[in-house]
mmCIF file of C-alpha atoms (C1' of nucleotides) in Angstrom:
data_model
loop_
_atom_site.group_PDB
_atom_site.id
_atom_site.type_symbol
_atom_site.label_atom_id
_atom_site.label_comp_id
_atom_site.label_asym_id
_atom_site.label_seq_id
_atom_site.Cartn_x
_atom_site.Cartn_y
_atom_site.Cartn_z
ATOM 1 C CA MET A 43 -33.491 198.160 86.158
ATOM 2 C CA ALA A 44 -34.222 197.657 89.818
ATOM 3 C CA ILE A 45 -37.453 196.142 90.936
ATOM 4 C CA ASP A 46 -40.025 198.057 92.921
ATOM 5 C CA ARG A 47 -42.153 197.160 95.892
ATOM 6 C CA LEU A 48 -44.916 195.546 93.848
ATOM 7 C CA ASP A 49 -42.439 193.399 91.937
ATOM 8 C CA GLY A 50 -40.981 192.282 95.231
ATOM 9 C CA ARG A 51 -44.353 191.380 96.689
ATOM 10 C CA LEU A 52 -45.262 189.512 93.527
ATOM 11 C CA ILE A 53 -42.081 187.438 93.614
ATOM 12 C CA GLU A 54 -42.582 186.703 97.286
ATOM 13 C CA LEU A 55 -46.142 185.625 96.678
ATOM 14 C CA LEU A 56 -45.143 183.355 93.818
ATOM 15 C CA ALA A 57 -42.370 181.864 95.925
ATOM 16 C CA GLN A 58 -44.709 181.113 98.804
ATOM 17 C CA GLU A 59 -47.590 179.799 96.745
ATOM 18 C CA PRO A 60 -46.388 178.872 93.286
ATOM 19 C CA ARG A 61 -49.662 177.262 92.324
ATOM 20 C CA ILE A 62 -51.715 180.438 92.364
ATOM 21 C CA GLY A 63 -52.438 181.947 88.999
ATOM 22 C CA VAL A 64 -52.218 185.458 87.705
ATOM 23 C CA LEU A 65 -55.811 186.185 88.629
ATOM 24 C CA GLU A 66 -55.478 185.029 92.218
ATOM 25 C CA ALA A 67 -52.193 186.910 92.551
ATOM 26 C CA SER A 68 -53.861 190.101 91.389
ATOM 27 C CA ARG A 69 -56.533 189.642 94.054
ATOM 28 C CA ARG A 70 -53.967 189.081 96.801
ATOM 29 C CA LEU A 71 -51.922 192.102 95.758
ATOM 30 C CA GLY A 72 -54.915 194.334 95.278
ATOM 31 C CA VAL A 73 -54.110 195.298 91.696
ATOM 32 C CA ALA A 74 -55.599 194.543 88.304
ATOM 33 C CA ARG A 75 -54.903 191.299 86.552
ATOM 34 C CA GLY A 76 -53.307 193.088 83.608
ATOM 35 C CA THR A 77 -50.874 194.748 85.981
ATOM 36 C CA VAL A 78 -49.695 191.442 87.376
ATOM 37 C CA GLN A 79 -49.420 190.041 83.884
ATOM 38 C CA ALA A 80 -47.400 193.045 82.709
ATOM 39 C CA ARG A 81 -45.098 192.837 85.740
ATOM 40 C CA LEU A 82 -44.535 189.142 85.229
ATOM 41 C CA ASP A 83 -43.752 189.629 81.562
ATOM 42 C CA ARG A 84 -41.332 192.428 82.373
ATOM 43 C CA LEU A 85 -39.603 190.482 85.142
ATOM 44 C CA GLN A 86 -39.090 187.562 82.814
ATOM 45 C CA ALA A 87 -37.954 189.774 79.931
ATOM 46 C CA GLN A 88 -35.439 191.466 82.238
ATOM 47 C CA GLY A 89 -34.210 188.078 83.348
ATOM 48 C CA VAL A 90 -35.081 188.673 86.983
ATOM 49 C CA ILE A 91 -37.307 185.606 86.842
ATOM 50 C CA ARG A 92 -35.547 182.969 84.784
ATOM 51 C CA GLY A 93 -38.449 180.554 84.876
ATOM 52 C CA PHE A 94 -40.655 178.382 86.993
ATOM 53 C CA GLY A 95 -38.909 175.076 86.672
ATOM 54 C CA PRO A 96 -39.573 172.283 89.142
ATOM 55 C CA ASP A 97 -37.450 172.487 92.265
ATOM 56 C CA VAL A 98 -36.006 168.971 92.511
ATOM 57 C CA ASP A 99 -34.509 167.655 95.744
ATOM 58 C CA PRO A 100 -31.391 165.536 95.058
ATOM 59 C CA ALA A 101 -31.843 163.773 98.417
ATOM 60 C CA ALA A 102 -35.262 162.545 97.358
ATOM 61 C CA LEU A 103 -33.711 161.241 94.158
ATOM 62 C CA GLY A 104 -31.404 159.067 96.223
ATOM 63 C CA TYR A 105 -28.454 161.449 96.516
ATOM 64 C CA PRO A 106 -28.507 162.614 100.146
ATOM 65 C CA VAL A 107 -24.807 163.462 100.359
ATOM 66 C CA THR A 108 -23.607 166.886 99.240
ATOM 67 C CA ALA A 109 -19.998 168.026 99.034
ATOM 68 C CA PHE A 110 -17.981 170.959 97.769
ATOM 69 C CA ALA A 111 -14.727 170.258 95.987
ATOM 70 C CA THR A 112 -12.016 172.796 95.296
ATOM 71 C CA LEU A 113 -10.005 171.824 92.262
ATOM 72 C CA GLU A 114 -6.610 173.102 91.253
ATOM 73 C CA ILE A 115 -6.337 173.217 87.483
ATOM 74 C CA LYS A 116 -3.262 172.967 85.338
ATOM 75 C CA GLN A 117 -2.585 176.144 83.357
ATOM 76 C CA GLY A 118 -4.520 176.267 80.115
ATOM 77 C CA GLN A 119 -6.623 173.213 80.916
ATOM 78 C CA GLY A 120 -9.633 175.131 82.241
ATOM 79 C CA SER A 121 -11.761 174.670 79.182
ATOM 80 C CA ASP A 122 -11.123 170.929 79.004
ATOM 81 C CA VAL A 123 -11.880 170.497 82.683
ATOM 82 C CA ARG A 124 -15.173 172.362 82.305
ATOM 83 C CA THR A 125 -16.154 170.102 79.443
ATOM 84 C CA HIS A 126 -15.186 167.049 81.443
ATOM 85 C CA LEU A 127 -17.082 168.042 84.564
ATOM 86 C CA ALA A 128 -20.187 168.933 82.575
ATOM 87 C CA THR A 129 -20.462 165.253 81.636
ATOM 88 C CA VAL A 130 -20.655 164.138 85.280
ATOM 89 C CA PRO A 131 -24.293 164.158 86.427
ATOM 90 C CA GLU A 132 -23.305 164.405 90.086
ATOM 91 C CA VAL A 133 -21.646 167.765 89.431
ATOM 92 C CA LEU A 134 -24.535 170.137 90.116
ATOM 93 C CA GLU A 135 -22.639 173.345 89.548
ATOM 94 C CA LEU A 136 -19.159 174.543 88.768
ATOM 95 C CA HIS A 137 -17.485 177.904 89.277
ATOM 96 C CA THR A 138 -14.095 179.263 88.391
ATOM 97 C CA ILE A 139 -12.887 181.208 91.392
ATOM 98 C CA THR A 140 -10.085 183.536 92.346
ATOM 99 C CA GLY A 141 -6.897 181.740 93.167
ATOM 100 C CA HIS A 142 -4.307 179.956 91.106
ATOM 101 C CA GLY A 143 -6.414 178.182 88.513
ATOM 102 C CA ASP A 144 -8.982 177.081 91.009
ATOM 103 C CA MET A 145 -12.500 175.822 90.517
ATOM 104 C CA LEU A 146 -15.217 175.070 93.011
ATOM 105 C CA CYS A 147 -17.876 172.494 92.329
ATOM 106 C CA ARG A 148 -20.910 171.171 94.145
ATOM 107 C CA LEU A 149 -21.276 167.413 94.142
ATOM 108 C CA VAL A 150 -23.896 164.977 95.304
ATOM 109 C CA ALA A 151 -23.596 161.254 95.937
ATOM 110 C CA ARG A 152 -25.685 158.307 97.069
ATOM 111 C CA SER A 153 -23.610 157.812 100.208
ATOM 112 C CA ASN A 154 -20.291 158.740 101.695
ATOM 113 C CA ALA A 155 -18.854 155.648 100.059
ATOM 114 C CA ASP A 156 -20.396 156.596 96.744
ATOM 115 C CA LEU A 157 -18.830 160.022 97.079
ATOM 116 C CA GLN A 158 -15.470 158.373 96.561
ATOM 117 C CA ARG A 159 -16.649 157.083 93.205
ATOM 118 C CA VAL A 160 -17.886 160.532 92.213
ATOM 119 C CA ILE A 161 -14.666 162.224 93.263
ATOM 120 C CA ASP A 162 -12.618 159.650 91.416
ATOM 121 C CA ARG A 163 -14.572 160.386 88.304
ATOM 122 C CA VAL A 164 -14.246 164.136 88.810
ATOM 123 C CA VAL A 165 -10.494 164.136 89.377
ATOM 124 C CA GLY A 166 -9.832 161.357 86.890
ATOM 125 C CA PHE A 167 -8.750 163.904 84.345
ATOM 126 C CA GLU A 168 -5.247 165.015 83.551
ATOM 127 C CA GLY A 169 -5.932 168.743 83.807
ATOM 128 C CA ILE A 170 -6.744 168.497 87.504
ATOM 129 C CA VAL A 171 -3.713 168.787 89.751
ATOM 130 C CA ARG A 172 -5.259 168.553 93.164
ATOM 131 C CA ALA A 173 -8.689 168.299 94.777
ATOM 132 C CA SER A 174 -9.847 169.193 98.249
ATOM 133 C CA THR A 175 -13.297 168.073 99.340
ATOM 134 C CA ALA A 176 -15.559 169.245 102.138
ATOM 135 C CA ILE A 177 -18.628 167.201 102.950
ATOM 136 C CA VAL A 178 -21.788 169.048 103.908
ATOM 137 C CA MET A 179 -23.082 167.955 107.300
ATOM 138 C CA GLU A 180 -25.987 170.302 107.661
ATOM 139 C CA ASN A 181 -27.614 172.729 105.272
ATOM 140 C CA ALA A 182 -28.118 175.440 107.886
ATOM 141 C CA VAL A 183 -29.613 177.929 105.419
ATOM 142 C CA PRO A 184 -31.115 176.327 102.317
ATOM 143 C CA LEU A 185 -30.726 178.233 99.060
ATOM 144 C CA ARG A 186 -32.970 181.241 99.362
ATOM 145 C CA ILE A 187 -33.668 184.435 97.477
ATOM 146 C CA ILE A 188 -36.568 186.173 99.189
ATOM 147 C CA PRO A 189 -34.492 188.168 101.694
ATOM 148 C CA LEU A 190 -32.429 189.482 98.792
ATOM 149 C CA VAL A 191 -35.557 190.345 96.848
ATOM 150 C CA ARG A 192 -36.772 192.301 99.855
ATOM 151 C CA ALA A 193 -33.461 194.134 100.069
ATOM 152 C CA ALA A 194 -33.458 194.864 96.341
ATOM 153 C CA SER A 195 -36.987 196.256 96.413
ATOM 154 C CA ASP A 196 -36.291 198.182 99.616
ATOM 155 C CA GLY A 197 -39.134 196.167 101.105
ATOM 156 C CA MET B 233 -38.341 155.437 96.322
ATOM 157 C CA ALA B 234 -36.468 155.893 93.077
ATOM 158 C CA ILE B 235 -38.069 157.452 90.064
ATOM 159 C CA ASP B 236 -38.678 155.658 86.822
ATOM 160 C CA ARG B 237 -38.218 156.614 83.209
ATOM 161 C CA LEU B 238 -41.593 158.323 82.904
ATOM 162 C CA ASP B 239 -40.998 160.380 86.046
ATOM 163 C CA GLY B 240 -37.672 161.457 84.613
ATOM 164 C CA ARG B 241 -39.155 162.470 81.292
ATOM 165 C CA LEU B 242 -41.914 164.366 83.054
ATOM 166 C CA ILE B 243 -39.454 166.323 85.183
ATOM 167 C CA GLU B 244 -37.345 167.102 82.146
ATOM 168 C CA LEU B 245 -40.367 168.296 80.243
ATOM 169 C CA LEU B 246 -41.465 170.527 83.101
ATOM 170 C CA ALA B 247 -37.952 171.918 83.405
ATOM 171 C CA GLN B 248 -37.797 172.791 79.730
ATOM 172 C CA GLU B 249 -41.302 174.188 79.424
ATOM 173 C CA PRO B 250 -42.654 175.032 82.862
ATOM 174 C CA ARG B 251 -45.718 176.749 81.521
ATOM 175 C CA ILE B 252 -47.314 173.670 79.990
ATOM 176 C CA GLY B 253 -50.187 172.110 81.885
ATOM 177 C CA VAL B 254 -50.981 168.559 82.798
ATOM 178 C CA LEU B 255 -52.958 168.012 79.624
ATOM 179 C CA GLU B 256 -50.247 169.227 77.303
ATOM 180 C CA ALA B 257 -47.643 167.231 79.208
ATOM 181 C CA SER B 258 -49.681 164.060 78.788
ATOM 182 C CA ARG B 259 -49.823 164.639 75.037
ATOM 183 C CA ARG B 260 -46.067 165.146 74.796
ATOM 184 C CA LEU B 261 -45.344 162.062 76.842
ATOM 185 C CA GLY B 262 -47.917 159.931 75.082
ATOM 186 C CA VAL B 263 -49.741 158.889 78.246
ATOM 187 C CA ALA B 264 -53.145 159.575 79.756
ATOM 188 C CA ARG B 265 -53.913 162.755 81.658
ATOM 189 C CA GLY B 266 -54.587 160.856 84.848
ATOM 190 C CA THR B 267 -51.206 159.207 84.665
ATOM 191 C CA VAL B 268 -49.375 162.503 84.514
ATOM 192 C CA GLN B 269 -51.491 163.919 87.305
ATOM 193 C CA ALA B 270 -50.852 160.883 89.496
ATOM 194 C CA ARG B 271 -47.112 161.007 88.820
ATOM 195 C CA LEU B 272 -46.977 164.695 89.639
ATOM 196 C CA ASP B 273 -48.895 164.211 92.863
ATOM 197 C CA ARG B 274 -46.608 161.350 93.853
ATOM 198 C CA LEU B 275 -43.429 163.224 93.020
ATOM 199 C CA GLN B 276 -44.549 166.148 95.127
ATOM 200 C CA ALA B 277 -45.719 163.919 97.980
ATOM 201 C CA GLN B 278 -42.351 162.140 97.954
ATOM 202 C CA GLY B 279 -40.566 165.451 98.034
ATOM 203 C CA VAL B 280 -38.775 164.860 94.755
ATOM 204 C CA ILE B 281 -40.414 168.004 93.431
ATOM 205 C CA ARG B 282 -40.390 170.596 96.199
ATOM 206 C CA GLY B 283 -42.352 173.125 94.237
ATOM 207 C CA PHE B 284 -42.422 175.390 91.250
ATOM 208 C CA GLY B 285 -41.136 178.600 92.726
ATOM 209 C CA PRO B 286 -39.798 181.372 90.523
ATOM 210 C CA ASP B 287 -36.131 181.037 89.636
ATOM 211 C CA VAL B 288 -34.742 184.480 90.467
ATOM 212 C CA ASP B 289 -31.402 185.680 89.097
ATOM 213 C CA PRO B 290 -29.458 187.690 91.707
ATOM 214 C CA ALA B 291 -27.454 189.398 88.970
ATOM 215 C CA ALA B 292 -30.642 190.807 87.441
ATOM 216 C CA LEU B 293 -31.588 192.105 90.883
ATOM 217 C CA GLY B 294 -28.398 194.140 90.918
ATOM 218 C CA TYR B 295 -26.119 191.610 92.660
ATOM 219 C CA PRO B 296 -23.782 190.392 89.918
ATOM 220 C CA VAL B 297 -20.935 189.375 92.229
ATOM 221 C CA THR B 298 -20.966 185.917 93.796
ATOM 222 C CA ALA B 299 -18.493 184.617 96.346
ATOM 223 C CA PHE B 300 -17.997 181.621 98.577
ATOM 224 C CA ALA B 301 -16.742 182.190 102.095
ATOM 225 C CA THR B 302 -15.317 179.532 104.362
ATOM 226 C CA LEU B 303 -15.819 180.477 107.994
ATOM 227 C CA GLU B 304 -14.050 179.048 110.975
ATOM 228 C CA ILE B 305 -16.363 178.993 113.947
ATOM 229 C CA LYS B 306 -15.506 179.142 117.613
ATOM 230 C CA GLN B 307 -16.503 175.971 119.462
ATOM 231 C CA GLY B 308 -20.112 176.011 120.594
ATOM 232 C CA GLN B 309 -20.964 179.163 118.653
ATOM 233 C CA GLY B 310 -22.389 177.359 115.635
ATOM 234 C CA SER B 311 -26.000 178.002 116.484
ATOM 235 C CA ASP B 312 -25.454 181.719 117.105
ATOM 236 C CA VAL B 313 -23.549 182.084 113.865
ATOM 237 C CA ARG B 314 -26.339 180.395 111.940
ATOM 238 C CA THR B 315 -28.867 182.773 113.437
ATOM 239 C CA HIS B 316 -26.652 185.734 112.648
ATOM 240 C CA LEU B 317 -26.031 184.753 109.033
ATOM 241 C CA ALA B 318 -29.708 184.064 108.443
ATOM 242 C CA THR B 319 -30.347 187.775 109.007
ATOM 243 C CA VAL B 320 -28.013 188.816 106.184
ATOM 244 C CA PRO B 321 -29.938 188.952 102.892
ATOM 245 C CA GLU B 322 -26.778 188.575 100.827
ATOM 246 C CA VAL B 323 -26.152 185.147 102.369
ATOM 247 C CA LEU B 324 -27.935 182.909 99.895
ATOM 248 C CA GLU B 325 -27.079 179.611 101.527
ATOM 249 C CA LEU B 326 -25.071 178.261 104.406
ATOM 250 C CA HIS B 327 -23.667 174.819 105.088
ATOM 251 C CA THR B 328 -21.805 173.329 107.970
ATOM 252 C CA ILE B 329 -19.001 171.258 106.516
ATOM 253 C CA THR B 330 -16.387 168.810 107.638
ATOM 254 C CA GLY B 331 -13.368 170.436 109.163
ATOM 255 C CA HIS B 332 -12.662 172.208 112.415
ATOM 256 C CA GLY B 333 -15.929 174.034 113.034
ATOM 257 C CA ASP B 334 -16.166 175.199 109.475
ATOM 258 C CA MET B 335 -19.026 176.631 107.548
ATOM 259 C CA LEU B 336 -19.342 177.465 103.890
ATOM 260 C CA CYS B 337 -21.641 180.185 102.659
ATOM 261 C CA ARG B 338 -22.608 181.613 99.319
ATOM 262 C CA LEU B 339 -22.687 185.386 99.132
ATOM 263 C CA VAL B 340 -23.733 187.914 96.545
ATOM 264 C CA ALA B 341 -22.909 191.605 96.347
ATOM 265 C CA ARG B 342 -23.559 194.633 94.156
ATOM 266 C CA SER B 343 -19.886 194.971 93.220
ATOM 267 C CA ASN B 344 -16.466 193.859 94.320
ATOM 268 C CA ALA B 345 -16.339 196.910 96.545
ATOM 269 C CA ASP B 346 -19.764 196.096 97.973
ATOM 270 C CA LEU B 347 -18.538 192.593 98.703
ATOM 271 C CA GLN B 348 -16.316 194.079 101.356
ATOM 272 C CA ARG B 349 -19.363 195.506 103.115
ATOM 273 C CA VAL B 350 -21.131 192.139 102.942
ATOM 274 C CA ILE B 351 -18.111 190.277 104.278
ATOM 275 C CA ASP B 352 -17.698 192.780 107.081
ATOM 276 C CA ARG B 353 -21.275 192.210 108.065
ATOM 277 C CA VAL B 354 -20.876 188.441 107.832
ATOM 278 C CA VAL B 355 -17.715 188.233 109.914
ATOM 279 C CA GLY B 356 -18.736 191.027 112.275
ATOM 280 C CA PHE B 357 -19.760 188.482 114.861
ATOM 281 C CA GLU B 358 -17.766 187.238 117.737
ATOM 282 C CA GLY B 359 -18.299 183.525 117.028
ATOM 283 C CA ILE B 360 -16.404 183.731 113.748
ATOM 284 C CA VAL B 361 -12.674 183.244 114.107
ATOM 285 C CA ARG B 362 -11.510 183.489 110.541
ATOM 286 C CA ALA B 363 -12.977 183.875 107.058
ATOM 287 C CA SER B 364 -11.551 182.963 103.696
ATOM 288 C CA THR B 365 -13.327 184.236 100.605
ATOM 289 C CA ALA B 366 -13.182 183.124 96.997
ATOM 290 C CA ILE B 367 -14.810 185.318 94.376
ATOM 291 C CA VAL B 368 -16.591 183.597 91.518
ATOM 292 C CA MET B 369 -15.236 184.692 88.163
ATOM 293 C CA GLU B 370 -17.276 182.485 85.903
ATOM 294 C CA ASN B 371 -20.183 180.170 86.535
ATOM 295 C CA ALA B 372 -18.957 177.454 84.218
ATOM 296 C CA VAL B 373 -21.840 175.087 85.008
ATOM 297 C CA PRO B 374 -24.959 176.808 86.359
ATOM 298 C CA LEU B 375 -26.919 174.942 88.993
ATOM 299 C CA ARG B 376 -28.546 172.052 87.203
ATOM 300 C CA ILE B 377 -30.468 168.934 88.063
ATOM 301 C CA ILE B 378 -31.553 167.315 84.807
ATOM 302 C CA PRO B 379 -28.425 165.187 84.289
ATOM 303 C CA LEU B 380 -28.891 163.821 87.794
ATOM 304 C CA VAL B 381 -32.560 163.121 87.132
ATOM 305 C CA ARG B 382 -31.513 161.192 84.035
ATOM 306 C CA ALA B 383 -28.987 159.210 86.044
ATOM 307 C CA ALA B 384 -31.516 158.490 88.794
ATOM 308 C CA SER B 385 -34.114 157.259 86.309
ATOM 309 C CA ASP B 386 -31.481 155.348 84.347
ATOM 310 C CA GLY B 387 -32.555 157.477 81.390
ATOM 311 C "C1'" DG C 72 -66.276 163.270 78.620
ATOM 312 C "C1'" DG C 73 -68.636 167.703 80.017
ATOM 313 C "C1'" DT C 74 -68.457 172.155 82.435
ATOM 314 C "C1'" DG C 75 -67.072 176.005 85.078
ATOM 315 C "C1'" DA C 76 -62.946 178.768 85.488
ATOM 316 C "C1'" DA C 77 -58.849 180.849 84.440
ATOM 317 C "C1'" DA C 78 -55.104 182.315 81.166
ATOM 318 C "C1'" DG C 79 -53.788 185.300 77.572
ATOM 319 C "C1'" DG C 80 -54.663 188.787 74.321
ATOM 320 C "C1'" DT C 81 -56.534 193.335 72.852
ATOM 321 C "C1'" DC C 82 -58.715 197.675 73.623
ATOM 322 C "C1'" DA C 83 -60.083 202.456 75.327
ATOM 323 C "C1'" DT C 84 -59.917 205.123 79.278
ATOM 324 C "C1'" DT C 85 -57.682 207.196 83.081
ATOM 325 C "C1'" DA C 86 -53.927 208.386 86.189
ATOM 326 C "C1'" DA C 87 -49.338 209.639 87.164
ATOM 327 C "C1'" DG C 88 -44.277 210.432 86.196
ATOM 328 C "C1'" DC D 124 -45.724 213.513 76.695
ATOM 329 C "C1'" DT D 125 -44.686 209.017 77.969
ATOM 330 C "C1'" DT D 126 -45.401 205.202 80.742
ATOM 331 C "C1'" DA D 127 -48.266 202.438 83.483
ATOM 332 C "C1'" DA D 128 -52.590 200.804 85.516
ATOM 333 C "C1'" DT D 129 -57.357 199.683 84.988
ATOM 334 C "C1'" DG D 130 -61.588 197.293 83.734
ATOM 335 C "C1'" DA D 131 -63.985 195.282 79.853
ATOM 336 C "C1'" DC D 132 -64.440 191.929 76.413
ATOM 337 C "C1'" DC D 133 -63.128 187.781 73.885
ATOM 338 C "C1'" DT D 134 -61.313 183.103 72.667
ATOM 339 C "C1'" DT D 135 -58.751 179.129 73.799
ATOM 340 C "C1'" DT D 136 -57.339 175.990 77.045
ATOM 341 C "C1'" DC D 137 -57.135 173.623 81.164
ATOM 342 C "C1'" DA D 138 -58.463 171.530 85.809
ATOM 343 C "C1'" DC D 139 -61.798 169.208 88.217
ATOM 344 C "C1'" DC D 140 -65.822 166.372 88.879
#
DNA sequence: GGTGAAAGGTCATTAAG
DNA sequence: CTTAATGACCTTTCACC
């Protein structure tokens, strides 16, 4: 189940230089090409590596404002709220969290003013009782995974 | 600055099938190779596409528990807290948010019991006054970007 | 458009758990 | 004995000029 040292180094290498191929990776890691290929296949089969999709920056798309909204949901309306929020493009992710029918969602907007429009659309749904929004001022630690990979592979 | 319809379709295509090359992408989109290559170069130069790093699933690494912690920071200790949290592998991201010296961080742990260890390590720092943690029960909408890309390219 | 290179697959051999 | 790594070979496909 867990990944070993070589898996960890492979993931790190791919994260740092995504453009290198299997052959180049095998050279860098000092192992055979087939080994890298087998590891990659296994990591993807296990679901450790979900894919290699493009990493898109919302700010560069014109949405420089990020916010987190905590939503209080009316009993039994969770499913409807999920469906509703999934239709809002500015909702980048949504979690149900511990607490009395609470959800947490990540939003982006074109500006602070535009955030009002987004929030109105988000909470404009009968199942949502209350919403509390926190605007992100600085992304001190951008979403990262490498340190965790190191920890998981006892690197 | 903004992306057009073709950019949007290209990003979508790459998100759905990351393994396809420039040539195959040009066939699917019905445009010339050079066009796709130029668009890709421009999108990366503009920062819209940050890269094609591997998308790693923390759960598959053995960290199935996710939580969000809101931290209240002592005045003037923000920088030290950032440095401290950056050393904790289980801290996947950290934001400074609106509110009285507040930060929001995303954590993962091996189990609910292990979460206690992670939180202890996170808050075991003098600059942190108070911490409030919400455990994620269900990731109703996984982190996504395609709907926003569609909206940005008026797709 | 042509060409050098790499990806992806299969195989037998060898090493290690 | 089972699993994994290796190096060799092959064909298709792509990236670059």
